[in-house]
Amino acid sequence: MDVRIIGLHSMGGIGKTTLARAIFRKFYCHFESYCFLNEVREEYERHGIIHLREKLLFELFKYKTFQSMESIPIQGRCRRTKVLIVLDDLDSIFQLNKLLPKVYEFGDGSRIIITTRDAQVLKSRADILYDVKRLNDFKALKLFCLHAFGQNYDLPGYEALSKSAAGYAHGNPLAFEVLGSSLYSKSINEWERALDKLEIDPDKEIQKALKISYDGLGDKSIQDIFLDIACFFDGEVDRDYMESILHRSERSDATIAISAILYDENKEPGNRSRLWRTKDICHVLERSMGSSRIEGILLNQSELEKDVNVGLTTFSNMCHLRFLRMHFDGIGYLCHELRYFQWDSYPLRYLPSNFSPKNLVELVMRGTQLVELFGNEHQPNGKLKKMDLSYSEHLIKIPNLSTAVNLGSINLRGCTRLFQVPSFFRYLKKLQFLYLSDCMNLKDGIEYLPLNVKELRLRGTAIKLLPASMSPFLGLSDLDLSACGNLKCGIENLPLNIKKLRLCGTAIEVVPSSIGCLMGLSHLDLYNCKRIKSLPKSIWKLKSLGWLDLSNCPNLQKIPKILEDCTSSSSLRFLKIGGCTGLKSIIELPSSLTCLAANHCTSLKTISRWRTPTTQDYDP
């Protein structure tokens, strides 16, 4: 069967998404169904895998359902359909396997295009791999001039200097931005002095160009912060959060937009402060040559040519190690100074018994084999702020984290063996972001939810009831209860400040009249609530409500008439009632309405007092 997965990979900023979108626009008309999932990495982190898979299914077949794509009817349709799918910006292999498991089959001639910064994500699945190349000289020069002069051509007298400077960036758009911006509004003499700093070495041109910004920082302590962020973190960073990880109080106004900074190649790797080149890391780890000078290690798995043999004493001399991001089996010792620790797909059931999290600021261990995290003798303290153990499907126990008084974010999405919310959660006064989506066996301990939580994701859990009253959750603005098929009631006393409420796919039968008290509610999702028959009149009191989804509610018989005192105050702009097969008439719709989706309303006969809106789908 001619079905191919095509991978596009490169460092950030080269143009993978632009290329994938151009291919999609040119060829989508040759396929029976098609879907472009944009920014998968961000959508995955915000909404989870179920949301993405539902979105994929709807885009392909225009059919929304909570039914799994592994189901026999859906798989049958997949096998009969020639599809074009683009998955843009994936960042992990377990993320890809969750979104498109290997059991998926599509029709003959189907094509799946994946873009990623990490080639390792593609190696086990892709039939063809393309390394997206840098810009050619002509386009590179135009882009460089845009950053250096604010226009896509040279200023008089700068022509030769512009060509020389653009050559140093070696076709990398990100390097053009950094180098061009550093030369913006400077004189010809300043340009010449800056360019004289760069060594003529084709393999180092991008790094040498970027080093201009580094040299301009001047102060050594600020340069150290620059190096930490450049070597170990991607994208934008929060200043206060970085200071807590870096354990430095100095501040820098420099824009950090690079992936690596060169250090002196003449030094022994084991005596450097930061290791991010795979060759150097393998040299140090396999020979146990690490010293107390090493503060950070970032090992890119996709660059490994062989397994790395790590002994029990490999990390024993790295007493100042603050950052560790790597993927391989076997570890005997971890430094107590660790502040940032990431190890996705960790292969063991337990962390080393001597590992102490007392200095951890962030812990990221997604898709691991962990059964339990820390032992009772080792507990984190007030330094820990973020913890992500998502999709660690074997995890059965979360240690008591009540000592982590500054913990602000916990991600346990997809930890399917968790059965209850730990009781100590109620003592985490600064916990604002709690993600428990896809914990399908989670049903108890809801009374232990932290009162200060802002975003609470319980999508796809087995909970039956919310706490008797959620009014004390004063800061809660985003509550996701989607696909909680056992949830029948419990939304009578929600916090007044809530802005987004997702109840789609629940067993709720009645929307209480008290919902009219939620004056801050702007987004209400009741999609696929098949037991709901009516809405309370008080729903028109929601002056902030701009988006209402009632689609696929087949038992919904009517939409209440707008209250007389609410006629001019409604802000509802987007209304979805598609698939409401029991809806026969709509007495009135607010004049604020601009978009209406009413497809497959087979019983709908009349709509009175209605200004014709623009009919379209809307997904905020």
CSV table of N, CA and C in Angstrom, one decimal, residues 194 197-198 207-220 223 226 261-262:
chain,number,residue,atom,x,y,z
A,194,ALA,N,33.3,45.3,13.9
A,194,ALA,CA,32.6,44.1,14.3
A,194,ALA,C,32.8,42.9,13.5
A,197,LYS,N,36.0,40.9,14.0
A,197,LYS,CA,36.1,40.0,15.1
A,197,LYS,C,35.8,38.5,14.7
A,198,LEU,N,35.1,38.4,13.6
A,198,LEU,CA,34.7,37.1,13.1
A,198,LEU,C,35.8,36.3,12.4
A,207,GLN,N,27.8,30.7,14.6
A,207,GLN,CA,28.1,30.9,16.0
A,207,GLN,C,29.0,32.2,16.2
A,208,LYS,N,29.9,32.5,15.3
A,208,LYS,CA,30.8,33.7,15.4
A,208,LYS,C,29.9,34.9,15.3
A,209,ALA,N,28.9,34.9,14.3
A,209,ALA,CA,28.1,36.0,14.2
A,209,ALA,C,27.3,36.3,15.4
A,210,LEU,N,26.7,35.2,16.0
A,210,LEU,CA,25.9,35.4,17.2
A,210,LEU,C,26.7,35.9,18.4
A,211,LYS,N,28.0,35.6,18.4
A,211,LYS,CA,28.9,35.9,19.5
A,211,LYS,C,29.0,37.4,19.6
A,212,ILE,N,28.7,38.2,18.6
A,212,ILE,CA,28.8,39.7,18.7
A,212,ILE,C,27.9,40.1,19.9
A,213,SER,N,26.6,39.6,19.9
A,213,SER,CA,25.7,40.0,21.0
A,213,SER,C,26.3,39.6,22.4
A,214,TYR,N,26.9,38.4,22.4
A,214,TYR,CA,27.4,37.9,23.6
A,214,TYR,C,28.6,38.8,24.1
A,215,ASP,N,29.5,39.2,23.2
A,215,ASP,CA,30.6,40.1,23.6
A,215,ASP,C,30.1,41.4,24.1
A,216,GLY,N,29.0,41.9,23.5
A,216,GLY,CA,28.5,43.2,23.8
A,216,GLY,C,27.9,43.3,25.2
A,217,LEU,N,27.7,42.1,25.9
A,217,LEU,CA,27.1,42.1,27.2
A,217,LEU,C,28.1,42.6,28.3
A,218,GLY,N,29.4,42.4,28.0
A,218,GLY,CA,30.4,43.0,28.8
A,218,GLY,C,30.6,42.2,30.1
A,219,ASP,N,29.8,42.4,31.1
A,219,ASP,CA,29.9,41.9,32.4
A,219,ASP,C,29.9,40.4,32.4
A,220,LYS,N,30.9,39.7,33.1
A,220,LYS,CA,31.0,38.3,33.1
A,220,LYS,C,29.8,37.6,33.6
A,223,GLN,N,27.2,37.6,31.1
A,223,GLN,CA,27.5,36.6,30.0
A,223,GLN,C,27.2,35.2,30.4
A,226,PHE,N,23.6,34.6,29.9
A,226,PHE,CA,23.4,34.5,28.5
A,226,PHE,C,23.8,33.1,28.0
A,261,ILE,N,26.1,28.8,22.0
A,261,ILE,CA,27.2,29.8,22.0
A,261,ILE,C,28.5,29.0,22.1
A,262,LEU,N,29.5,29.3,21.2
A,262,LEU,CA,30.8,28.6,21.3
A,262,LEU,C,31.6,29.0,22.5
